[in-house]
Coordinates of C-alpha atoms in Angstrom, one line a residue:
Chain A
M110 CA 0.0 -0.1 0.0
V111 CA 2.6 2.4 0.9
A112 CA 5.3 1.4 -1.7
P113 CA 3.4 2.6 -4.8
V114 CA 2.5 5.9 -3.1
V115 CA 5.9 6.8 -2.2
L116 CA 7.0 5.8 -5.7
V117 CA 4.4 7.9 -7.3
I118 CA 5.0 10.9 -5.2
G119 CA 8.9 10.4 -5.8
V120 CA 8.4 10.3 -9.5
I121 CA 6.1 13.2 -9.8
I122 CA 7.5 15.6 -7.3
G123 CA 10.9 14.2 -6.1
Y124 CA 12.3 13.9 -9.6
P125 CA 11.7 17.3 -11.0
L126 CA 12.7 18.9 -7.8
V127 CA 16.1 17.0 -7.9
R128 CA 16.5 17.8 -11.5
G129 CA 15.7 21.5 -10.8
V130 CA 18.3 21.6 -8.2
F131 CA 20.7 19.9 -10.6
L132 CA 19.9 22.3 -13.4
S133 CA 20.5 25.2 -11.3
L134 CA 24.1 24.0 -10.8
T135 CA 24.8 23.9 -14.5
D136 CA 24.9 26.2 -17.5
A137 CA 21.9 24.7 -19.4
N138 CA 20.2 27.0 -21.8
E139 CA 18.1 26.4 -25.0
A140 CA 21.2 25.9 -27.0
N141 CA 22.8 23.1 -25.1
V142 CA 20.0 20.8 -23.7
E143 CA 19.1 17.6 -25.3
R144 CA 16.7 18.1 -28.0
N145 CA 15.3 16.9 -31.3
I146 CA 15.6 18.9 -34.5
G147 CA 13.5 17.1 -37.1
V148 CA 14.9 13.6 -37.0
N149 CA 18.2 14.4 -35.5
H150 CA 18.7 13.8 -31.8
L151 CA 21.1 16.2 -30.2
P152 CA 22.5 15.1 -26.8
A153 CA 23.0 17.6 -24.1
T154 CA 26.2 19.4 -24.0
Y155 CA 25.8 21.7 -21.0
K156 CA 28.1 21.3 -18.1
F157 CA 28.3 21.4 -14.4
T158 CA 29.3 24.9 -13.0
G159 CA 28.8 24.5 -9.3
L160 CA 27.4 27.7 -7.6
D161 CA 28.1 30.1 -10.5
N162 CA 24.5 30.8 -11.2
Y163 CA 23.8 31.6 -7.5
R164 CA 26.7 33.8 -7.4
A165 CA 25.6 35.6 -10.6
V166 CA 22.0 36.0 -9.4
L167 CA 22.8 37.1 -5.8
S168 CA 25.4 39.8 -7.0
D169 CA 22.9 41.2 -9.5
S170 CA 20.7 44.0 -8.4
V171 CA 17.8 42.7 -10.6
F172 CA 17.2 39.9 -8.1
W173 CA 17.3 42.3 -5.0
D174 CA 14.9 44.6 -6.9
R175 CA 12.5 41.8 -7.7
L176 CA 12.7 40.5 -4.1
G177 CA 11.9 44.0 -2.7
W178 CA 8.9 44.4 -4.8
T179 CA 7.9 40.8 -4.1
V180 CA 8.0 41.3 -0.4
L181 CA 6.0 44.5 -0.7
W182 CA 3.5 42.8 -3.0
T183 CA 3.2 39.9 -0.7
V184 CA 2.9 42.0 2.6
G185 CA 0.6 44.5 1.0
C186 CA -1.7 41.9 -0.4
V187 CA -1.9 39.7 2.4
S188 CA -2.4 42.4 5.1
L189 CA -5.1 44.0 2.9
T190 CA -6.8 40.9 2.1
F191 CA -6.8 39.7 5.8
L192 CA -8.2 43.1 7.1
I193 CA -10.8 43.4 4.6
G194 CA -11.8 39.7 5.1
L195 CA -11.8 40.1 8.7
A196 CA -14.0 43.2 8.7
L197 CA -16.4 41.7 6.4
A198 CA -16.7 38.5 8.3
N199 CA -17.4 40.4 11.4
M200 CA -20.2 42.3 9.7
L201 CA -21.6 39.1 8.2
N202 CA -21.6 37.5 11.5
R203 CA -24.3 39.6 12.9
T204 CA -28.1 38.9 12.4
L205 CA -29.0 41.3 9.7
R206 CA -31.5 41.3 6.9
G207 CA -30.1 40.1 3.5
R208 CA -27.1 38.2 5.0
T209 CA -27.3 35.4 2.5
F210 CA -27.5 37.8 -0.3
Y211 CA -24.4 39.7 1.0
R212 CA -22.7 36.5 1.6
L213 CA -23.3 35.0 -1.9
A214 CA -22.3 38.3 -3.6
L215 CA -19.0 38.6 -1.6
I216 CA -18.0 35.1 -2.5
L217 CA -18.7 35.5 -6.1
P218 CA -15.1 36.5 -7.1
W219 CA -14.0 33.2 -5.7
A220 CA -16.3 31.0 -7.9
I221 CA -14.8 32.5 -11.2
P222 CA -11.5 31.0 -12.5
A223 CA -8.9 33.6 -11.8
F224 CA -7.6 34.1 -15.2
I225 CA -11.2 35.0 -16.4
S226 CA -11.3 37.6 -13.6
V227 CA -7.9 38.9 -14.5
F228 CA -8.9 39.4 -18.1
T229 CA -12.1 41.1 -17.0
W230 CA -9.9 43.5 -14.9
R231 CA -7.8 44.2 -17.8
M232 CA -10.9 45.3 -19.8
L233 CA -11.8 47.6 -16.8
Y234 CA -8.5 49.0 -16.5
N235 CA -8.1 49.9 -20.2
E236 CA -6.6 53.3 -20.2
K237 CA -8.4 54.8 -23.2
S238 CA -11.8 53.2 -22.9
G239 CA -12.1 51.2 -19.8
I240 CA -15.1 51.8 -17.6
L241 CA -13.0 53.0 -14.7
N242 CA -11.5 55.8 -16.6
K243 CA -14.9 56.7 -18.1
L244 CA -16.4 56.9 -14.7
L245 CA -13.6 59.2 -13.6
A246 CA -14.0 61.2 -16.7
G247 CA -17.8 61.7 -15.6
G248 CA -16.5 62.9 -12.4
G249 CA -14.2 65.4 -14.3
I250 CA -11.0 63.4 -13.2
D251 CA -8.2 62.7 -15.8
A252 CA -7.7 59.2 -17.1
V253 CA -5.5 57.1 -14.9
P254 CA -2.7 55.0 -16.7
W255 CA -3.8 52.0 -14.6
L256 CA -1.4 49.5 -16.2
N257 CA 1.1 51.9 -18.0
D258 CA 2.6 53.8 -15.2
P259 CA 5.0 51.8 -12.8
T260 CA 3.3 53.0 -9.6
W261 CA -0.2 52.8 -10.8
A262 CA 0.6 49.3 -12.2
K263 CA 1.7 48.2 -9.0
L264 CA -1.4 49.5 -7.1
S265 CA -3.5 47.9 -9.8
V266 CA -2.1 44.4 -9.6
I267 CA -2.4 44.5 -5.9
A268 CA -5.9 45.8 -6.1
V269 CA -6.9 42.8 -8.3
N270 CA -5.0 40.3 -6.1
V271 CA -7.0 41.6 -3.0
W272 CA -10.2 41.5 -5.0
L273 CA -9.4 37.9 -5.6
G274 CA -8.3 36.9 -2.4
V275 CA -10.9 38.4 0.0
P276 CA -13.6 35.7 -0.5
F277 CA -11.3 32.9 0.8
M278 CA -10.4 35.0 3.8
L279 CA -13.9 36.0 4.4
V280 CA -15.3 32.4 4.4
A281 CA -12.6 30.9 6.4
L282 CA -12.6 33.7 9.0
L283 CA -16.4 33.5 9.1
G284 CA -16.2 29.8 9.9
G285 CA -13.9 30.7 12.6
L286 CA -16.1 33.3 14.2
Q287 CA -19.1 30.9 14.1
S288 CA -17.1 28.5 16.1
I289 CA -16.7 30.9 18.9
P290 CA -19.3 30.2 21.6
G291 CA -21.8 33.1 21.9
E292 CA -21.8 32.6 25.7
L293 CA -18.4 34.3 25.9
Y294 CA -19.7 37.4 24.3
E295 CA -22.9 37.4 26.5
A296 CA -20.6 36.8 29.6
A297 CA -18.2 39.8 28.5
E298 CA -21.1 42.1 28.0
M299 CA -22.5 41.3 31.3
D300 CA -19.0 42.3 32.6
G301 CA -19.4 45.5 30.8
A302 CA -16.9 44.9 28.1
G303 CA -17.3 47.4 25.2
P304 CA -17.4 46.1 21.5
W305 CA -13.7 46.8 21.0
Q306 CA -12.7 44.9 24.2
R307 CA -14.8 42.1 23.2
F308 CA -13.3 42.1 19.7
R309 CA -9.8 42.1 21.3
N310 CA -10.2 39.7 24.0
I311 CA -12.6 37.2 22.5
T312 CA -12.7 37.3 18.7
V313 CA -9.1 37.9 18.0
P314 CA -7.8 34.9 20.3
G315 CA -10.7 32.8 19.1
L316 CA -9.6 33.3 15.6
R317 CA -6.0 32.5 16.1
A318 CA -5.9 29.0 14.9
V319 CA -7.8 29.8 11.7
S320 CA -6.0 33.1 10.9
S321 CA -2.6 31.7 11.5
T322 CA -3.4 29.1 8.9
V323 CA -4.9 31.3 6.3
I324 CA -2.2 34.0 6.7
L325 CA 0.5 31.3 6.1
L326 CA -1.4 29.9 3.0
S327 CA -2.2 33.3 1.6
T328 CA 1.4 34.4 2.0
I329 CA 2.7 31.4 0.0
W330 CA 0.0 31.8 -2.5
T331 CA 0.6 35.4 -3.1
F332 CA 4.3 35.0 -3.2
N333 CA 4.1 32.6 -6.0
M334 CA 0.9 34.4 -7.6
F335 CA 1.6 33.7 -11.2
P336 CA -1.6 34.5 -13.2
V337 CA -2.4 37.9 -11.9
I338 CA 0.8 39.5 -12.9
F339 CA 1.5 37.6 -15.9
L340 CA -2.0 38.0 -17.5
L341 CA -2.5 41.7 -16.2
T342 CA 0.8 43.4 -17.0
R343 CA 3.2 40.7 -18.2
G344 CA 5.4 42.1 -15.4
G345 CA 5.4 45.5 -17.2
P346 CA 5.6 48.3 -17.6
G347 CA 9.4 47.6 -18.0
D348 CA 9.7 45.2 -15.2
A349 CA 8.0 47.2 -12.6
T350 CA 5.5 44.6 -11.5
E351 CA 7.6 41.4 -12.2
I352 CA 7.7 39.3 -9.1
L353 CA 10.3 36.5 -8.4
V354 CA 8.2 33.8 -9.9
T355 CA 7.3 35.7 -13.0
Y356 CA 10.7 36.7 -13.5
A357 CA 11.9 33.2 -13.4
Y358 CA 9.4 32.3 -15.9
R359 CA 10.4 34.9 -18.2
L360 CA 14.1 33.9 -18.0
S361 CA 13.2 30.4 -19.3
F362 CA 10.2 30.9 -21.5
I363 CA 10.0 34.5 -22.6
D364 CA 13.5 35.7 -23.1
S365 CA 15.7 34.4 -25.9
P366 CA 17.9 32.5 -25.6
R367 CA 15.9 30.6 -22.9
N368 CA 18.1 30.5 -19.9
F369 CA 17.2 27.2 -18.0
S370 CA 19.8 27.0 -15.4
E371 CA 19.5 30.7 -14.2
S372 CA 15.7 30.3 -14.0
A373 CA 16.2 27.0 -12.0
A374 CA 18.4 29.0 -9.7
W375 CA 15.8 31.7 -9.1
G376 CA 13.3 28.9 -8.5
V377 CA 15.6 27.2 -5.8
L378 CA 16.1 30.6 -4.1
I379 CA 12.4 31.1 -4.0
L380 CA 11.7 27.9 -2.4
V381 CA 14.5 28.5 0.1
L382 CA 13.1 31.8 0.9
L383 CA 9.5 30.5 1.4
S384 CA 10.9 27.5 3.5
V385 CA 12.6 30.0 5.8
V386 CA 9.5 32.1 6.1
A387 CA 7.4 29.0 7.0
V388 CA 9.8 27.6 9.4
V389 CA 10.1 31.0 11.2
Y390 CA 6.4 31.4 11.2
R391 CA 5.8 28.1 12.7
R392 CA 8.3 28.6 15.3
A393 CA 6.6 31.8 16.3
L394 CA 3.3 30.2 16.4
R395 CA 4.6 27.4 18.6
K396 CA 6.1 30.1 21.1
Q397 CA 2.5 31.3 21.4
G398 CA 1.5 27.8 22.5
E399 CA -0.2 27.0 19.0
V400 CA -0.5 23.4 18.0
W401 CA 0.2 23.3 14.3
Chain B
M47 CA -8.7 22.4 20.3
T48 CA -6.9 25.8 20.5
P49 CA -9.9 28.0 21.2
T50 CA -10.7 26.1 24.4
S51 CA -7.2 26.4 25.5
T52 CA -7.0 30.1 25.2
N53 CA -10.5 31.1 26.0
P54 CA -10.3 30.7 29.8
T55 CA -7.4 33.2 29.8
S56 CA -9.1 35.7 27.7
T57 CA -12.3 35.7 29.8
T58 CA -10.4 36.4 32.9
R59 CA -8.8 39.2 31.2
I60 CA -12.2 40.6 30.2
T61 CA -13.4 40.5 33.8
G62 CA -10.1 42.2 34.9
T63 CA -10.5 45.1 32.6
A64 CA -14.5 45.2 33.1
E65 CA -14.4 48.2 35.5
T66 CA -12.6 50.7 33.3
S67 CA -14.8 50.0 30.4
T68 CA -18.3 50.4 32.0
T69 CA -18.4 54.3 31.5
G70 CA -18.0 53.8 27.8
T71 CA -20.7 51.4 27.2
S72 CA -23.3 52.7 29.7
T73 CA -23.7 56.1 27.9
S74 CA -24.7 54.4 24.7
R75 CA -27.0 52.1 26.7
T76 CA -28.9 54.8 28.7
S77 CA -29.7 57.1 25.9
T78 CA -31.7 54.7 23.8
P79 CA -33.2 51.8 25.9
R80 CA -33.2 48.8 23.6
K81 CA -32.8 45.1 23.8
R82 CA -29.6 43.4 23.6
N83 CA -28.2 42.7 20.1
E84 CA -30.3 45.4 18.7
R85 CA -28.4 48.1 16.7
S86 CA -29.1 51.7 16.6
R87 CA -30.4 53.1 13.3
P88 CA -27.2 54.8 12.2
A89 CA -25.1 51.7 13.1
S90 CA -27.6 49.5 11.0
L91 CA -27.4 51.9 8.1
G92 CA -23.6 52.0 8.2
L93 CA -23.5 48.1 8.3
H94 CA -25.8 47.8 5.4
A95 CA -23.8 50.6 3.4
A96 CA -20.5 49.0 4.1
L97 CA -21.7 45.5 3.0
A98 CA -23.5 46.9 0.0
V99 CA -20.4 48.7 -1.3
A100 CA -18.3 45.6 -0.8
A101 CA -20.9 43.5 -2.7
V102 CA -21.0 45.9 -5.5
V103 CA -17.2 45.9 -5.7
A104 CA -17.2 42.1 -5.6
V105 CA -20.0 41.6 -8.0
F106 CA -19.5 44.4 -10.6
P107 CA -16.5 43.0 -12.7
P108 CA -18.1 39.7 -13.4
L109 CA -21.4 41.3 -14.1
W110 CA -19.8 43.8 -16.3
L111 CA -18.1 40.8 -18.3
L112 CA -21.6 39.4 -18.6
V113 CA -23.1 42.7 -19.9
T114 CA -20.3 43.2 -22.3
S115 CA -20.5 39.8 -23.8
F116 CA -24.1 40.8 -25.1
K117 CA -22.9 43.8 -26.8
P118 CA -22.0 44.1 -30.4
K119 CA -18.3 44.0 -30.9
N120 CA -17.8 47.7 -31.5
D121 CA -19.7 48.6 -28.4
A122 CA -17.5 46.7 -26.2
F123 CA -16.4 49.7 -24.3
S124 CA -19.5 51.7 -24.3
T125 CA -20.7 52.5 -20.7
S126 CA -24.2 51.8 -21.3
I127 CA -26.1 48.7 -20.4
V128 CA -26.7 46.6 -23.5
T129 CA -28.6 48.8 -26.1
H130 CA -28.3 46.4 -29.0
F131 CA -28.6 42.9 -27.6
T132 CA -26.8 40.3 -29.6
L133 CA -25.5 36.9 -29.3
A134 CA -23.1 37.4 -32.1
N135 CA -20.0 37.1 -29.9
Y136 CA -21.1 33.8 -28.8
T137 CA -21.8 32.5 -32.0
H138 CA -18.6 33.9 -33.4
V139 CA -16.6 32.3 -30.7
L140 CA -18.3 29.0 -31.0
A141 CA -18.4 29.0 -34.8
D142 CA -15.3 30.8 -36.1
T143 CA -12.5 30.3 -33.4
E144 CA -10.8 27.2 -32.1
F145 CA -12.7 27.7 -28.8
L146 CA -14.4 24.2 -29.0
T147 CA -11.0 22.6 -29.5
W148 CA -9.6 24.5 -26.5
F149 CA -12.6 23.5 -24.5
K150 CA -12.3 19.8 -25.5
N151 CA -8.5 20.0 -24.6
S152 CA -9.2 21.6 -21.3
V153 CA -12.1 18.9 -20.5
I154 CA -9.8 16.0 -21.4
V155 CA -6.7 17.4 -19.3
V156 CA -8.9 18.5 -16.4
G157 CA -11.1 15.2 -16.4
L158 CA -8.0 12.9 -16.4
T159 CA -6.3 15.1 -13.8
T160 CA -9.2 15.0 -11.4
V161 CA -9.9 11.2 -11.7
L162 CA -6.1 10.1 -11.4
G163 CA -5.4 12.9 -8.9
V164 CA -8.3 11.9 -6.5
F165 CA -7.2 8.4 -6.9
I166 CA -3.6 8.9 -5.9
A167 CA -4.4 11.5 -3.2
A168 CA -6.9 9.0 -1.6
T169 CA -4.4 6.1 -1.6
T170 CA -1.5 8.4 -0.3
G171 CA -3.8 10.0 2.3
Y172 CA -5.1 6.5 3.4
A173 CA -1.5 5.0 3.7
V174 CA -0.2 8.0 5.7
S175 CA -3.2 8.0 7.9
R176 CA -3.2 4.3 8.8
F177 CA 0.3 3.0 8.4
R178 CA 3.4 3.9 10.4
F179 CA 6.4 3.5 8.3
P180 CA 10.0 4.8 8.3
G181 CA 10.2 8.2 6.4
M182 CA 6.6 9.0 7.1
R183 CA 7.2 12.3 8.8
P184 CA 9.7 13.5 6.0
L185 CA 6.9 12.4 3.5
M186 CA 4.3 14.5 5.2
W187 CA 6.8 17.4 5.4
L188 CA 7.3 16.9 1.7
L189 CA 3.7 16.9 0.9
L190 CA 3.3 20.1 2.8
I191 CA 6.3 21.7 1.4
T192 CA 5.3 21.2 -2.3
Q193 CA 2.5 23.6 -1.6
M194 CA 5.0 26.3 -1.6
F195 CA 6.8 25.0 -4.8
P196 CA 6.8 28.0 -7.0
V197 CA 6.1 27.4 -10.6
A198 CA 9.6 28.3 -11.3
V199 CA 11.2 25.4 -9.3
L200 CA 9.4 22.6 -11.2
I201 CA 8.6 24.1 -14.6
V202 CA 12.0 24.0 -16.3
P203 CA 12.8 20.4 -15.2
L204 CA 9.2 19.5 -16.2
Y205 CA 9.6 21.3 -19.5
N206 CA 12.9 19.4 -20.2
L207 CA 11.3 16.1 -19.1
L208 CA 8.2 16.4 -21.2
A209 CA 10.4 17.5 -24.1
S210 CA 12.5 14.5 -23.8
L211 CA 9.6 12.2 -23.6
G212 CA 7.8 14.0 -26.5
L213 CA 5.0 15.0 -24.4
L214 CA 4.9 18.6 -25.1
N215 CA 1.7 19.7 -26.8
Q216 CA 0.1 16.4 -25.5
P217 CA -2.6 16.4 -22.9
A218 CA -0.8 13.7 -21.1
G219 CA 2.0 16.1 -20.4
L220 CA -0.2 18.6 -18.8
V221 CA -2.0 15.9 -16.9
I222 CA 1.3 15.0 -15.3
T223 CA 2.1 18.4 -14.6
Y224 CA -1.1 19.0 -12.9
L225 CA -0.9 16.0 -10.8
T226 CA 2.3 17.4 -9.2
I227 CA 0.3 20.5 -8.1
A228 CA -2.8 18.8 -7.0
V229 CA -1.7 15.4 -5.5
P230 CA 0.3 16.6 -2.4
F231 CA -2.2 19.1 -1.3
C232 CA -5.1 16.7 -1.8
A233 CA -3.2 14.0 -0.1
W234 CA -2.9 16.1 2.9
M235 CA -6.6 16.9 2.9
M236 CA -7.3 13.3 2.5
K237 CA -5.4 12.3 5.4
G238 CA -7.4 14.7 7.6
Y239 CA -10.5 13.0 6.5
F240 CA -9.2 9.5 7.0
D241 CA -8.1 10.3 10.4
T242 CA -11.8 11.0 11.4
I243 CA -12.9 7.4 10.3
P244 CA -12.4 5.1 13.2
V245 CA -9.6 2.4 12.7
E246 CA -12.2 -0.1 14.0
I247 CA -13.7 -0.2 10.6
D248 CA -10.6 -1.2 9.0
E249 CA -10.0 -3.9 11.8
S250 CA -13.6 -5.4 11.1
G251 CA -12.7 -5.4 7.3
R252 CA -9.5 -7.3 8.1
V253 CA -11.3 -9.8 10.2
D254 CA -13.6 -10.5 7.5
G255 CA -10.9 -11.3 5.4
L256 CA -10.3 -8.3 3.2
N257 CA -6.7 -7.5 2.1
P258 CA -5.6 -3.9 2.9
F259 CA -6.5 -2.6 -0.6
G260 CA -10.0 -4.4 -0.3
T261 CA -10.5 -2.7 3.2
F262 CA -9.6 0.6 1.7
W263 CA -11.6 0.4 -1.5
R264 CA -14.8 -1.4 -0.2
L265 CA -15.1 0.1 3.3
V266 CA -13.1 3.2 4.0
L267 CA -13.4 5.0 0.6
P268 CA -17.2 5.1 0.6
L269 CA -17.1 6.7 4.0
A270 CA -14.7 9.4 2.9
R271 CA -17.1 10.5 0.1
P272 CA -17.2 14.1 1.2
G273 CA -13.6 14.3 1.4
L274 CA -13.2 12.9 -2.1
A275 CA -15.8 15.4 -3.5
V276 CA -13.8 18.2 -2.0
T277 CA -10.4 17.0 -3.3
G278 CA -11.9 16.3 -6.6
F279 CA -13.5 19.7 -6.7
Y280 CA -10.1 21.2 -5.7
T281 CA -8.3 19.4 -8.3
F282 CA -10.8 20.5 -11.0
V283 CA -10.6 24.1 -10.1
T284 CA -6.8 24.2 -9.9
A285 CA -6.4 22.5 -13.3
W286 CA -9.3 24.4 -15.1
A287 CA -7.6 27.8 -14.0
E288 CA -4.0 27.0 -14.4
V289 CA -2.2 29.5 -16.6
A290 CA 1.6 29.1 -16.2
Y291 CA 2.3 25.5 -17.3
A292 CA -0.4 25.7 -19.9
S293 CA 1.1 28.6 -21.5
A294 CA 4.5 27.2 -21.5
F295 CA 3.9 23.6 -22.5
M296 CA 1.1 24.0 -25.0
T297 CA 1.7 25.8 -28.4
G298 CA 0.1 25.9 -31.6
E299 CA -3.6 27.0 -31.7
E300 CA -5.0 23.4 -31.7
N301 CA -3.2 22.4 -28.7
L302 CA -4.1 25.1 -26.3
T303 CA -6.4 24.9 -23.3
L304 CA -8.7 27.6 -22.4
A305 CA -6.4 29.5 -20.3
G306 CA -4.0 29.7 -23.3
G307 CA -6.8 30.2 -25.8
L308 CA -8.2 33.2 -24.1
Q309 CA -4.8 34.8 -24.3
T310 CA -5.0 34.8 -28.1
F311 CA -8.1 37.1 -28.2
V312 CA -6.4 39.9 -26.2
N313 CA -2.6 40.4 -26.5
Q314 CA -0.2 42.8 -28.1
Y315 CA -1.5 42.3 -31.5
T316 CA -5.2 41.8 -31.3
N317 CA -7.9 43.2 -29.1
D318 CA -11.0 41.1 -29.7
W319 CA -12.8 42.1 -26.4
G320 CA -16.1 40.8 -27.8
S321 CA -15.0 37.1 -28.4
M322 CA -13.0 37.3 -25.1
T323 CA -15.9 38.2 -22.9
A324 CA -18.1 35.7 -24.5
A325 CA -15.5 32.9 -24.2
A326 CA -14.7 34.0 -20.7
V327 CA -18.6 33.7 -19.7
I328 CA -18.9 30.1 -21.3
I329 CA -15.7 29.2 -19.2
A330 CA -16.7 30.8 -16.0
V331 CA -20.3 29.5 -15.7
P332 CA -19.6 25.8 -15.3
A333 CA -16.8 26.5 -12.9
A334 CA -19.1 28.8 -10.9
L335 CA -21.8 26.2 -10.7
V336 CA -19.6 23.5 -9.5
F337 CA -18.2 25.9 -7.0
A338 CA -21.7 26.9 -5.7
F339 CA -22.2 23.2 -4.7
A340 CA -18.8 22.6 -3.1
Q341 CA -17.9 26.0 -1.5
R342 CA -19.3 25.2 2.0
H343 CA -17.0 22.2 2.2
L344 CA -14.1 23.9 0.8
V345 CA -12.7 25.9 3.4
A346 CA -13.1 23.2 6.0
G347 CA -11.1 20.9 3.7
L348 CA -8.5 23.6 3.2
T349 CA -8.1 24.4 6.7
A350 CA -8.4 20.9 8.1
G351 CA -5.6 19.8 5.9
T352 CA -3.2 22.3 7.4
T353 CA -4.2 22.3 10.9
K354 CA -4.5 18.5 11.6
G355 CA -1.1 17.1 10.8

């Protein structure tokens, strides 16, 4: 029972991973990997170069620039998504008329495949004739170059990613809120605790298990969020919105000649970064007594 | 588990700070005598206003997509609601483009991925849940860590691997790729489900003379049906919406999947928003329907997979 499982996992994940690490230690590119041209089979001619790729990547400012923006992007997206999700979840957790309607409406973005939403947003953001700029024009405001100006493009991609991410946060946090026993709030109210105190001392600790999980998940997802940036701006203008993942993709699939080894090195570095984040985060949770 | 362990401390903290807060709440309490849990009128209005704004922001883009898809091609960017209702975009997409081919490609890839993925994830989850074997903890860790594998780590080796196997531009190539994404996470979720099924059921199966696989297949799997539904759904959604691998591995109009195909309508060279919107609606509707059925279980599955472990 166990052997085939380990085998399958090993083949579909272990092999590419090991191979990726290996490629990052070579000088493989489009011109020297094993390939077929017509009926001719050309064997691989790339060689082992040790840590050269890593040295090159880490001493290049491109990597650090992209890392800076990726961190900003991740922190910005995750914190906004979490705060908006938390606020909306708290509102939806009260008795109010039309609750089901609000809930369904707010979850809708999650139900639509992300690449469809991203294309839709590209339509809305269209500088000359998109509806956002037309609405602004109606209010007498100049057209905003949503995707063509580095700063606006950054804000735009973050906005879309937050829009995409809120429903998951909302649903997860709403589930967390509903698992907090109502008696706690009643007791606190009896004791005269105000809304803010109830929130701080009951809601926040009660949500800790759920929120620590969703924050970690969404950090990882956002860090690696490929479609939003790739489809919205292609990393542009220039490389203003290029995060680490899309840049690594560009190295091996868009730039010419395709640079497989450097792209692999970027990939390994991203993985190392994320692992460090996860381990540190986990340790921090453990210190607070979380079982995770 | 965690809420019960933290709650006692938080309640004591509340009682400790109670005296200082009474002034703050009593003012609002005395001015308008009303029942507990009842809001003042402004508060209620504010709540509804905030939710309504959020709902509009959430609903507007997909709604606008739908509206635009019914407009004649040249009106794609007009701000009005449909003035000349037309299905021309839909008929154009279905009849004159490769859309149906892409749809077929996607269905083949996604269907195979879902069936295979759920099967592998279920067996893996079961094995990890029931058997203690050397290397189990590292295996669980590996499954968890793969969630943070960026596209960039696997894409190059997979590309080279598929190229050398002649699987580029083949559905099989994408299926293998998608399994690498879906299986680890789904296995983790399935383990959570199997952990909730009592081991006694396995034992009774063994007593009745079933081999381990028989026990798994005939007794445990039917009980884990909700878990299977969630993993199946998760796999479906992941594969249906995947962009990076699909863009890199599938080239040539007749080989594209939906994610790749949609990109051909709107790129540097063409701006066929009419076709894009119609195609997008056709792609989004089935996914949204499937989602509507599964969404309640989805979060439970997602968070269960990471909190149990």
